[in-house]
Coordinates of C-alpha atoms (C1' of nucleotides) in Angstrom, one line a residue:
Chain A
M1 CA 17.3 -26.0 -63.9
A2 CA 17.5 -29.6 -65.2
K3 CA 16.2 -32.4 -63.2
E4 CA 18.9 -34.1 -61.2
I5 CA 17.5 -37.5 -60.8
T6 CA 17.4 -39.9 -63.8
S7 CA 13.9 -41.4 -64.2
R8 CA 13.3 -45.1 -63.5
A9 CA 12.1 -45.6 -67.0
E10 CA 15.2 -44.2 -68.5
N11 CA 17.8 -46.0 -66.4
Y12 CA 16.8 -47.8 -63.3
S13 CA 20.3 -48.4 -61.8
Q14 CA 21.2 -44.8 -62.5
W15 CA 18.0 -43.7 -60.8
Y16 CA 19.0 -45.8 -57.7
N17 CA 22.4 -44.2 -57.6
D18 CA 20.9 -40.7 -58.0
I19 CA 18.6 -41.3 -55.1
V20 CA 21.4 -42.4 -52.9
K21 CA 23.3 -39.4 -53.8
K22 CA 20.7 -36.7 -53.9
A23 CA 19.0 -37.9 -50.7
D24 CA 22.4 -37.7 -49.1
L25 CA 22.2 -41.3 -47.9
A26 CA 25.7 -42.5 -48.8
M27 CA 28.7 -42.0 -51.0
N28 CA 31.5 -44.0 -52.4
S29 CA 34.6 -43.9 -50.2
A30 CA 38.3 -43.9 -51.0
V31 CA 38.2 -47.6 -50.4
R32 CA 37.0 -49.7 -53.3
G33 CA 33.7 -51.3 -52.6
C34 CA 33.1 -49.6 -49.3
M35 CA 30.7 -46.7 -48.9
V36 CA 30.5 -43.9 -46.4
I37 CA 27.0 -43.9 -44.9
K38 CA 26.1 -40.3 -44.4
P39 CA 24.0 -38.9 -41.5
N40 CA 20.8 -39.0 -43.4
G41 CA 21.3 -42.7 -44.4
Y42 CA 22.7 -43.7 -41.1
A43 CA 19.6 -42.2 -39.3
I44 CA 17.4 -44.6 -41.3
W45 CA 19.6 -47.5 -40.3
E46 CA 19.5 -46.4 -36.7
N47 CA 15.7 -46.4 -36.7
M48 CA 15.7 -49.9 -38.2
Q49 CA 18.2 -51.0 -35.5
A50 CA 16.2 -49.5 -32.7
Q51 CA 13.0 -51.3 -33.8
L52 CA 14.7 -54.6 -34.5
D53 CA 16.6 -54.5 -31.3
K54 CA 13.4 -54.0 -29.4
M55 CA 11.8 -56.9 -31.1
F56 CA 14.7 -59.2 -30.4
K57 CA 14.8 -58.3 -26.8
E58 CA 11.0 -58.8 -26.5
A59 CA 11.8 -62.3 -27.8
G60 CA 14.3 -62.9 -25.1
H61 CA 17.6 -62.1 -26.8
V62 CA 20.5 -60.2 -25.4
N63 CA 23.3 -58.4 -27.2
A64 CA 27.0 -59.2 -27.0
Y65 CA 30.1 -58.6 -29.1
F66 CA 32.6 -61.0 -30.6
P67 CA 35.9 -60.2 -32.3
L68 CA 36.3 -58.7 -35.8
F69 CA 39.1 -61.2 -36.5
I70 CA 38.7 -64.9 -36.9
P71 CA 41.7 -67.3 -36.9
K72 CA 42.0 -69.0 -40.3
S73 CA 41.8 -72.4 -38.8
F74 CA 38.3 -71.7 -37.3
L75 CA 36.8 -71.0 -40.7
S76 CA 37.8 -74.4 -42.0
K77 CA 36.2 -76.4 -39.3
E78 CA 32.8 -76.6 -40.9
A79 CA 33.2 -77.9 -44.5
E80 CA 30.3 -76.3 -46.3
H81 CA 30.7 -73.0 -44.4
V82 CA 34.3 -72.6 -45.5
E83 CA 33.5 -73.4 -49.1
G84 CA 30.8 -70.7 -49.1
F85 CA 32.9 -67.9 -47.8
A86 CA 36.5 -68.7 -48.6
K87 CA 36.4 -67.0 -51.9
E88 CA 35.5 -63.6 -50.5
C89 CA 37.6 -63.1 -47.4
A90 CA 39.9 -60.3 -46.4
V91 CA 43.0 -61.7 -44.6
V92 CA 45.3 -60.1 -42.1
T93 CA 48.8 -61.4 -42.5
H94 CA 51.0 -58.9 -40.6
H95 CA 50.8 -56.8 -37.6
R96 CA 53.4 -54.0 -38.2
L97 CA 54.5 -51.4 -40.7
K98 CA 57.9 -49.8 -41.0
N99 CA 59.6 -47.1 -43.0
D100 CA 60.8 -48.4 -46.3
P101 CA 64.6 -48.6 -46.2
H102 CA 64.6 -47.4 -49.8
G103 CA 62.7 -44.4 -48.8
S104 CA 59.3 -44.9 -50.5
G105 CA 57.1 -44.5 -47.4
L106 CA 55.6 -47.2 -45.3
V107 CA 55.9 -50.9 -46.1
V108 CA 54.8 -54.1 -44.4
D109 CA 57.4 -55.3 -42.0
P110 CA 58.2 -58.8 -43.2
E111 CA 59.4 -59.7 -39.7
A112 CA 55.9 -59.0 -38.4
K113 CA 54.2 -61.9 -40.1
L114 CA 51.4 -63.5 -38.0
E115 CA 51.9 -67.0 -37.0
E116 CA 48.3 -67.7 -37.9
E117 CA 46.6 -65.5 -40.4
L118 CA 43.4 -63.8 -39.3
I119 CA 40.2 -63.5 -41.4
V120 CA 38.1 -60.4 -41.2
R121 CA 34.7 -61.9 -40.3
P122 CA 32.4 -62.5 -43.2
T123 CA 30.0 -63.8 -40.5
S124 CA 30.7 -64.9 -37.0
E125 CA 29.4 -68.5 -36.6
T126 CA 32.9 -70.0 -36.2
I127 CA 34.3 -67.6 -33.5
I128 CA 31.0 -67.7 -31.7
W129 CA 30.6 -71.4 -31.6
N130 CA 34.2 -71.7 -30.5
T131 CA 33.2 -69.5 -27.6
Y132 CA 29.9 -71.2 -26.9
R133 CA 31.8 -74.4 -26.3
D134 CA 33.1 -72.9 -23.1
W135 CA 29.7 -71.4 -22.1
I136 CA 27.6 -74.4 -22.5
Q137 CA 27.8 -77.5 -20.2
S138 CA 24.3 -78.2 -19.0
Y139 CA 20.8 -78.0 -20.3
R140 CA 20.4 -75.3 -17.8
D141 CA 22.7 -73.1 -19.9
L142 CA 20.2 -73.4 -22.7
P143 CA 18.7 -71.8 -24.7
L144 CA 21.5 -69.3 -25.3
L145 CA 19.9 -66.4 -27.2
I146 CA 22.5 -63.9 -28.3
N147 CA 22.6 -61.2 -30.9
Q148 CA 25.4 -59.0 -32.1
W149 CA 25.4 -55.7 -34.0
S150 CA 28.5 -55.5 -36.1
N151 CA 30.2 -55.0 -39.4
V152 CA 31.3 -57.8 -41.7
V153 CA 33.4 -57.9 -44.8
R154 CA 32.8 -60.0 -47.9
W155 CA 35.2 -59.1 -50.7
E156 CA 32.7 -58.7 -53.5
M157 CA 33.7 -58.1 -57.1
R158 CA 30.8 -55.8 -58.0
T159 CA 29.3 -53.6 -55.4
R160 CA 26.3 -51.2 -55.1
P161 CA 25.5 -48.8 -52.3
F162 CA 23.6 -50.6 -49.6
L163 CA 22.7 -53.6 -51.8
R164 CA 26.1 -55.1 -51.9
T165 CA 29.1 -53.6 -50.4
A166 CA 32.4 -55.1 -49.3
E167 CA 31.9 -54.0 -45.8
F168 CA 28.4 -53.8 -44.4
L169 CA 26.6 -53.3 -41.1
W170 CA 24.2 -55.9 -39.8
Q171 CA 23.0 -57.9 -36.8
E172 CA 23.7 -61.5 -36.5
G173 CA 21.8 -63.7 -34.0
H174 CA 23.3 -66.9 -32.8
T175 CA 21.3 -69.2 -30.6
A176 CA 21.9 -72.6 -29.0
H177 CA 19.1 -75.0 -28.0
A178 CA 18.7 -78.4 -26.3
T179 CA 16.4 -79.8 -28.9
Q180 CA 16.0 -79.8 -32.7
K181 CA 12.4 -78.7 -32.3
E182 CA 13.2 -75.7 -30.2
A183 CA 15.9 -74.6 -32.6
I184 CA 13.6 -74.9 -35.6
E185 CA 11.0 -72.9 -33.7
E186 CA 13.6 -70.3 -33.0
A187 CA 14.5 -69.9 -36.6
E188 CA 10.8 -69.7 -37.5
K189 CA 10.2 -67.1 -34.8
I190 CA 12.9 -64.8 -36.1
H191 CA 11.7 -65.3 -39.7
E192 CA 8.3 -64.1 -38.5
I193 CA 9.9 -61.1 -36.8
Y194 CA 11.7 -60.2 -40.0
A195 CA 8.5 -60.4 -42.0
R196 CA 6.7 -58.3 -39.5
F197 CA 9.4 -55.7 -39.4
A198 CA 9.5 -55.5 -43.2
E199 CA 5.7 -55.0 -43.5
D200 CA 4.9 -53.0 -40.4
F201 CA 7.9 -50.7 -40.3
M202 CA 9.4 -50.7 -43.8
A203 CA 6.0 -51.0 -45.5
M204 CA 7.7 -53.6 -47.7
P205 CA 5.6 -56.7 -48.4
V206 CA 7.6 -59.9 -48.4
I207 CA 7.1 -63.5 -49.3
K208 CA 8.1 -65.8 -46.5
G209 CA 9.6 -69.0 -47.5
R210 CA 12.3 -71.7 -47.3
K211 CA 15.4 -71.7 -49.5
T212 CA 16.1 -74.5 -51.9
E213 CA 19.2 -76.5 -51.1
N214 CA 21.1 -74.6 -53.7
E215 CA 20.4 -71.2 -52.3
R216 CA 20.8 -72.2 -48.7
F217 CA 23.3 -70.5 -46.3
A218 CA 26.7 -72.3 -46.3
G219 CA 26.5 -74.7 -43.3
A220 CA 22.7 -74.5 -42.7
V221 CA 20.2 -77.4 -42.7
E222 CA 17.3 -75.0 -43.5
T223 CA 17.3 -71.4 -44.5
Y224 CA 14.2 -69.2 -44.1
T225 CA 14.0 -66.1 -46.1
I226 CA 11.9 -63.0 -46.7
E227 CA 11.9 -62.0 -50.4
A228 CA 10.7 -58.5 -51.5
L229 CA 10.0 -57.2 -55.0
M230 CA 11.7 -54.1 -56.2
Q231 CA 10.3 -51.6 -58.7
D232 CA 12.5 -53.0 -61.5
R233 CA 10.7 -56.3 -60.8
K234 CA 13.7 -58.0 -59.4
A235 CA 13.6 -59.8 -56.1
L236 CA 15.6 -58.8 -53.1
Q237 CA 16.5 -61.3 -50.4
A238 CA 15.9 -59.0 -47.4
G239 CA 16.6 -61.2 -44.4
T240 CA 17.5 -64.8 -43.6
S241 CA 17.1 -67.1 -40.6
H242 CA 18.9 -70.4 -40.5
F243 CA 18.4 -73.7 -38.7
L244 CA 22.0 -75.0 -38.5
G245 CA 21.2 -78.4 -37.1
Q246 CA 24.2 -79.7 -35.1
N247 CA 26.7 -78.8 -37.8
F248 CA 28.5 -76.1 -35.8
A249 CA 28.1 -77.9 -32.5
K250 CA 29.9 -80.9 -34.0
A251 CA 32.5 -78.8 -35.8
F252 CA 33.3 -77.0 -32.5
D253 CA 32.4 -79.8 -30.1
V254 CA 29.7 -78.0 -28.2
K255 CA 27.9 -80.5 -26.0
F256 CA 25.7 -80.4 -23.0
L257 CA 24.4 -82.8 -20.4
D258 CA 20.6 -83.2 -20.4
Q259 CA 18.3 -83.9 -17.5
N260 CA 19.1 -87.6 -17.7
N261 CA 22.9 -86.9 -17.6
Q262 CA 23.2 -87.8 -21.2
E263 CA 25.7 -85.9 -23.3
A264 CA 24.4 -84.4 -26.6
F265 CA 25.4 -81.8 -29.2
V266 CA 23.4 -78.6 -29.1
W267 CA 21.1 -77.4 -31.9
A268 CA 21.8 -74.0 -33.5
T269 CA 20.3 -71.1 -35.4
S270 CA 21.7 -68.0 -36.9
W271 CA 20.0 -65.1 -38.5
G272 CA 20.7 -61.6 -39.9
V273 CA 19.5 -58.5 -41.6
S274 CA 21.8 -55.8 -42.9
T275 CA 22.1 -52.3 -44.3
R276 CA 20.8 -53.9 -47.5
L277 CA 17.4 -53.2 -46.0
V278 CA 18.0 -49.5 -46.6
G279 CA 18.5 -50.4 -50.3
G280 CA 15.3 -52.4 -50.2
M281 CA 13.4 -49.5 -48.7
I282 CA 14.7 -47.1 -51.3
M283 CA 13.7 -49.4 -54.2
T284 CA 10.3 -50.2 -52.8
H285 CA 8.9 -46.7 -52.3
S286 CA 11.0 -44.0 -54.0
D287 CA 9.9 -42.3 -57.2
D288 CA 11.4 -40.1 -59.9
E289 CA 11.3 -37.1 -57.5
G290 CA 13.5 -38.7 -55.0
L291 CA 13.5 -40.8 -51.9
V292 CA 10.3 -41.9 -50.2
V293 CA 10.6 -43.0 -46.6
P294 CA 7.9 -44.7 -44.5
P295 CA 7.1 -42.4 -41.5
K296 CA 8.1 -45.2 -39.0
L297 CA 11.6 -45.1 -40.3
A298 CA 11.9 -41.5 -41.3
P299 CA 14.7 -39.4 -39.6
L300 CA 12.4 -36.4 -40.0
H301 CA 8.6 -36.5 -40.2
V302 CA 7.7 -32.9 -41.0
I303 CA 9.5 -30.0 -42.6
I304 CA 8.0 -26.6 -42.2
V305 CA 8.8 -24.2 -45.0
P306 CA 8.2 -20.4 -44.7
I307 CA 7.0 -18.8 -47.9
P308 CA 8.7 -17.0 -49.2
K309 CA 11.1 -16.6 -46.3
P310 CA 11.0 -16.3 -42.5
A311 CA 9.0 -13.4 -41.2
P312 CA 7.7 -12.6 -37.7
A313 CA 4.1 -13.7 -38.4
I314 CA 5.2 -16.9 -40.1
N315 CA 7.8 -17.7 -37.4
E316 CA 5.2 -17.4 -34.7
V317 CA 2.9 -20.0 -36.3
A318 CA 5.9 -22.2 -37.1
E319 CA 7.0 -22.1 -33.5
K320 CA 3.5 -23.1 -32.4
L321 CA 3.5 -26.1 -34.8
L322 CA 7.0 -27.1 -33.7
Q323 CA 6.0 -27.2 -30.1
G324 CA 2.7 -28.9 -30.7
L325 CA 4.2 -31.6 -32.9
K326 CA 7.2 -32.3 -30.8
A327 CA 4.9 -32.8 -27.8
K328 CA 3.3 -35.6 -29.8
G329 CA 6.6 -37.2 -30.6
V330 CA 6.6 -36.0 -34.2
K331 CA 10.1 -35.3 -35.5
V332 CA 9.8 -31.8 -37.1
K333 CA 12.1 -29.0 -38.3
Y334 CA 11.6 -25.5 -39.4
D335 CA 13.6 -24.7 -42.5
H336 CA 14.4 -21.0 -41.7
D337 CA 17.3 -20.7 -44.2
E338 CA 16.9 -17.2 -45.7
K339 CA 19.2 -17.8 -48.6
K340 CA 17.3 -20.6 -50.2
R341 CA 14.1 -20.1 -52.1
P342 CA 10.9 -22.0 -51.3
G343 CA 11.0 -23.9 -54.6
F344 CA 14.5 -25.1 -53.9
K345 CA 13.5 -26.2 -50.4
F346 CA 10.4 -28.1 -51.7
A347 CA 12.6 -30.0 -54.2
E348 CA 15.3 -30.7 -51.6
H349 CA 13.1 -32.1 -48.9
E350 CA 11.2 -34.1 -51.5
M351 CA 14.5 -35.7 -52.7
K352 CA 15.3 -36.5 -49.1
G353 CA 11.9 -38.2 -48.6
V354 CA 10.5 -36.2 -45.7
P355 CA 6.9 -37.6 -45.5
I356 CA 5.1 -34.3 -44.8
R357 CA 5.9 -30.7 -45.7
I358 CA 4.0 -27.8 -44.2
G359 CA 4.2 -24.5 -46.1
I360 CA 3.3 -21.3 -44.3
G361 CA 2.8 -18.1 -46.4
K362 CA 1.1 -14.8 -46.0
R363 CA -1.9 -15.9 -48.1
D364 CA -2.3 -18.9 -45.8
L365 CA -2.2 -16.9 -42.7
E366 CA -4.9 -14.5 -43.9
R367 CA -7.2 -17.6 -44.1
N368 CA -5.8 -19.1 -40.9
V369 CA -4.6 -22.2 -42.7
V370 CA -1.3 -23.8 -43.7
E371 CA -0.5 -25.9 -46.8
V372 CA 0.2 -29.6 -46.1
A373 CA 1.9 -31.6 -48.8
R374 CA 2.3 -35.4 -48.5
R375 CA 5.4 -36.9 -50.1
D376 CA 3.8 -40.2 -51.1
T377 CA 1.0 -38.9 -53.3
K378 CA 2.3 -35.3 -53.6
E379 CA -1.2 -34.1 -52.7
K380 CA -1.4 -30.6 -51.3
T381 CA -4.2 -29.5 -48.9
S382 CA -5.0 -26.4 -47.0
V383 CA -5.5 -27.3 -43.4
P384 CA -6.9 -25.0 -40.6
I385 CA -4.2 -24.2 -38.1
D386 CA -6.4 -25.2 -35.2
G387 CA -6.6 -28.8 -36.1
I388 CA -3.1 -29.2 -37.6
I389 CA -1.5 -31.3 -34.9
D390 CA -4.2 -34.1 -35.1
Y391 CA -4.2 -33.8 -38.9
V392 CA -0.5 -34.5 -39.1
E393 CA -0.6 -37.4 -36.7
T394 CA -3.4 -39.0 -38.7
L395 CA -1.6 -38.2 -42.0
L396 CA 1.6 -39.9 -40.9
N397 CA -0.4 -43.1 -40.2
D398 CA -2.1 -42.7 -43.6
I399 CA 1.1 -42.4 -45.4
Q400 CA 2.6 -45.5 -43.7
T401 CA -0.6 -47.5 -44.6
N402 CA -0.7 -46.2 -48.1
L403 CA 2.9 -47.1 -48.8
L404 CA 2.3 -50.7 -47.8
K405 CA -0.9 -50.8 -49.8
K406 CA 0.8 -49.4 -52.9
A407 CA 3.7 -51.8 -52.6
K408 CA 1.3 -54.7 -52.1
G409 CA -0.6 -53.6 -55.2
F410 CA 2.6 -53.5 -57.2
R411 CA 3.7 -56.9 -56.1
K412 CA 0.2 -58.3 -57.0
D413 CA 0.5 -56.8 -60.4
H414 CA 3.8 -58.6 -61.0
M415 CA 3.0 -62.0 -59.4
H416 CA 2.7 -64.5 -62.2
T417 CA 2.1 -68.2 -62.7
A418 CA 3.6 -70.3 -65.4
D419 CA 2.8 -73.8 -66.4
D420 CA 5.1 -74.3 -69.3
F421 CA 8.6 -73.2 -70.0
E422 CA 8.0 -70.9 -72.9
T423 CA 5.5 -68.9 -70.8
F424 CA 7.9 -68.9 -67.9
K425 CA 10.8 -67.6 -70.0
Q426 CA 8.6 -65.0 -71.7
I427 CA 7.4 -63.6 -68.4
I428 CA 10.9 -63.5 -66.9
E429 CA 12.2 -61.7 -70.0
S430 CA 9.3 -59.2 -70.4
D431 CA 7.6 -58.2 -67.2
G432 CA 9.9 -59.9 -64.7
G433 CA 8.5 -60.1 -61.2
F434 CA 7.7 -63.2 -59.2
V435 CA 6.8 -66.3 -61.1
L436 CA 5.1 -69.2 -59.4
A437 CA 5.9 -72.5 -61.1
H438 CA 6.2 -76.2 -60.5
W439 CA 9.6 -77.6 -60.0
D440 CA 10.8 -81.2 -59.8
G441 CA 12.9 -80.5 -56.7
T442 CA 16.3 -81.2 -58.2
Q443 CA 19.3 -78.9 -58.0
E444 CA 20.1 -79.8 -61.6
T445 CA 16.8 -78.4 -62.9
E446 CA 17.1 -75.3 -60.8
L447 CA 20.6 -74.6 -62.2
R448 CA 19.4 -75.3 -65.7
I449 CA 16.5 -72.8 -65.3
K450 CA 19.0 -70.2 -64.0
E451 CA 21.2 -70.8 -67.0
L452 CA 18.4 -70.5 -69.5
T453 CA 16.5 -67.5 -68.0
K454 CA 18.8 -65.9 -65.4
A455 CA 15.9 -66.4 -62.9
T456 CA 16.7 -68.2 -59.6
A457 CA 14.5 -70.1 -57.2
R458 CA 13.8 -67.4 -54.6
C459 CA 11.9 -69.6 -52.1
I460 CA 9.4 -72.3 -51.3
P461 CA 6.6 -70.3 -49.7
I462 CA 5.6 -71.2 -46.1
D463 CA 2.1 -72.7 -46.0
N464 CA 2.4 -73.3 -49.7
L465 CA -0.7 -74.6 -51.5
Q466 CA -0.2 -78.3 -52.2
E467 CA -1.3 -79.2 -55.7
E468 CA -0.4 -81.8 -58.3
G469 CA 1.5 -80.4 -61.2
Q470 CA 4.4 -80.9 -63.6
C471 CA 7.9 -79.3 -63.4
V472 CA 7.9 -76.3 -65.7
L473 CA 11.2 -77.5 -67.3
T474 CA 11.3 -81.2 -67.1
G475 CA 7.6 -82.1 -66.8
K476 CA 8.3 -84.4 -63.9
P477 CA 5.7 -84.6 -61.1
S478 CA 5.6 -81.8 -58.5
K479 CA 3.5 -81.1 -55.5
E480 CA 3.8 -77.4 -55.1
R481 CA 4.8 -74.2 -56.9
I482 CA 7.8 -72.3 -55.8
V483 CA 8.8 -68.7 -56.4
F484 CA 11.2 -67.8 -59.2
A485 CA 12.6 -64.3 -60.1
K486 CA 15.6 -62.5 -61.2
A487 CA 17.3 -61.4 -58.1
Y488 CA 19.8 -58.9 -56.7
Chain B
rC1 C1' 42.8 -62.6 -64.7
rG2 C1' 41.0 -61.1 -70.0
rG3 C1' 38.8 -56.9 -73.2
rG4 C1' 37.7 -51.6 -73.3
rG5 C1' 38.0 -46.7 -71.1
rU6 C1' 39.2 -42.5 -67.9
rG7 C1' 42.6 -39.4 -64.8
rU8 C1' 42.6 -31.2 -65.9
rA9 C1' 38.9 -26.5 -59.9
rG10 C1' 34.8 -29.5 -54.4
rC11 C1' 31.7 -32.1 -58.6
rU12 C1' 30.7 -32.9 -64.1
rC13 C1' 33.7 -32.1 -68.1
rA14 C1' 36.1 -29.2 -72.6
rG15 C1' 41.1 -28.4 -74.3
rC16 C1' 45.2 -33.2 -76.3
rC17 C1' 44.6 -35.6 -82.7
rC18 C1' 47.9 -30.9 -85.2
rG19 C1' 53.1 -28.7 -78.7
rG20 C1' 53.4 -22.0 -78.4
rU21 C1' 50.0 -15.7 -74.3
rU22 C1' 48.4 -15.7 -67.7
rA23 C1' 44.8 -23.5 -68.7
rG24 C1' 38.8 -22.9 -69.7
rA25 C1' 33.3 -23.8 -69.0
rG26 C1' 29.0 -25.4 -66.3
rU27 C1' 27.8 -26.4 -61.5
rG28 C1' 29.0 -25.8 -56.4
rC29 C1' 31.2 -22.3 -52.8
rA30 C1' 31.9 -16.9 -50.6
rC31 C1' 30.1 -11.8 -50.7
rG32 C1' 26.7 -8.1 -52.6
rU33 C1' 22.2 -7.0 -55.0
rC34 C1' 17.3 -7.3 -57.2
rU35 C1' 13.8 -11.1 -56.4
rG36 C1' 10.4 -14.3 -53.9
rG37 C1' 3.7 -19.7 -53.5
rG38 C1' 7.9 -25.4 -57.2
rG39 C1' 15.3 -26.3 -58.3
rG40 C1' 15.7 -17.5 -59.9
rG41 C1' 18.5 -13.1 -62.4
rC42 C1' 22.7 -9.9 -62.3
rG43 C1' 27.5 -8.6 -60.4
rU44 C1' 32.1 -9.6 -57.8
rG45 C1' 35.5 -13.1 -55.8
rA46 C1' 38.2 -17.5 -53.9
rG47 C1' 39.5 -22.1 -55.8
rG48 C1' 44.6 -25.9 -60.2
rU49 C1' 51.5 -30.3 -58.2
rC50 C1' 46.6 -30.8 -65.7
rG51 C1' 47.3 -38.7 -61.4
rG52 C1' 52.9 -39.6 -60.8
rA53 C1' 58.0 -40.3 -62.8
rA54 C1' 61.4 -40.0 -66.6
rG55 C1' 62.3 -38.5 -71.6
rU56 C1' 61.9 -35.6 -76.6
rU57 C1' 61.9 -30.2 -77.4
rC58 C1' 63.9 -23.4 -77.2
rG59 C1' 58.9 -24.6 -75.2
rA60 C1' 54.7 -30.2 -72.9
rA61 C1' 47.9 -30.6 -70.1
rU62 C1' 49.1 -31.8 -75.4
rC63 C1' 54.3 -36.1 -78.1
rU64 C1' 57.1 -40.9 -76.2
rU65 C1' 58.1 -44.5 -72.4
rC66 C1' 57.2 -46.3 -67.7
rU67 C1' 54.1 -46.3 -63.5
rC68 C1' 49.8 -45.7 -60.2
rA69 C1' 44.7 -45.2 -59.4
rC70 C1' 39.8 -45.6 -60.7
rC71 C1' 35.5 -46.9 -64.0
rC72 C1' 32.8 -50.1 -67.5
rC73 C1' 32.0 -55.2 -69.8
rG74 C1' 33.3 -60.4 -68.8
rA75 C1' 34.8 -64.1 -65.1
rC76 C1' 33.2 -64.5 -59.6
rC77 C1' 29.1 -63.4 -56.1
rA78 C1' 23.9 -62.5 -55.2

RNA sequence: CGGGGUGUAGCUCAGCCCGGUUAGAGUGCACGUCUGGGGGGCGUGAGGUCGGAAGUUCGAAUCUUCUCACCCCGACCA
């Protein structure tokens, strides 16, 4: 049978689509631009959620929920914010349908027009800050550290599963602070949490940095970002954390009295990661055989396959492994389907990215071993049944570590520096990847570089090396290199 | 909103130009059977408003007109 996954070399975006489909992560829905996240994909998101939620709570945040709908007038209160989102909003104008008097089904009842139109939230700053006004009176109400798990809608022209969809799932944190310093520290703390999550759980190395003015969130004073490198050597913005200054406090009149009975506007942050992370995970680790999932996010750690099919002696060993592994918290299943052949099962579980496969056959049992295959390297080893539980536990850790190491190696191989524009352009056009280059700090130059090369300023790395240099385009003096790349 | 394209079985598509038996294939699905250490073979079977409407015609998946939906390229966004 022909291979069902297009190779990365042949067509990278087709490869991505094939993985999403063959690993049963998601499918296109009847609604344009919106996907159905299938159980296998949703389980990965749930694992991400569980871990992030734990990290937020450890940092003192609590969850709440705000409305899906935002009155149109709210959105326009912060000038830059409205400009950033106005072009991609879904708008609710009516609240009732009726039968068409001409008999062609349901129509919008023109008499049910809303007095004020409602926007389906593209993000919740406005509704939240309008609410915070009522919650905050005193410095004793601060800091206010709230997170929300929700869906948002941004009416995108071109969509791709997980990476950019019209509706997506995310978390959005919104915090209020008494001082600027504290708010900046909050944004930085979340930035750090995102980076740690990406590396420790997704095994996805990221560059931590600040956005240039041009790439900043609409309404933010400073945007912190984590940027990852995908296998097509394009950058993926994987999570952002914003210091909002007093912009929203002023727009929504959120003031508090400090210890000295002085009235002041509060300082704000907001931050979010979305189901886009699933896309990032796919493109960081997967190969031409299918999905590869880091064990810490895997819906299933181990699949046991009887060879050639279930039989009493095999079932007995499988049952022993199931019990032993489950007791250690390993997520394991026995594929006892009698209708499918072992080869089919191997391919199927590989496509779905199960980190470890254990094959049990008659030949193995004669030697008191089972065959352990790891998804990341495809190595197969015969392991004595006696020590199998410990072996699997260790191997899961090894896989997690190896994936990060491999991804770091890949990023290193595609991290370039450029000191003149010809080199810069040539790197972007040939290898791609991240290019570190001096920049004169102007929005004009940044836009010109984008125009000429399609590469954008991804970020100004945190703790960036300070060195004298000249802007790669204009030759004007510069004090540090920033990261450029073609981006998703 | 421009330019191009596609709608036929769950999915991928052939058939249309040049109208004419009961509309096909692969895959998937169901059942049986032989297999069995990397996506098996054979057999049987279920599955269709041919996107929709109107028209031309003795006769339309096929021709004409209208219409709806979706996809690709661009614009927009990242």
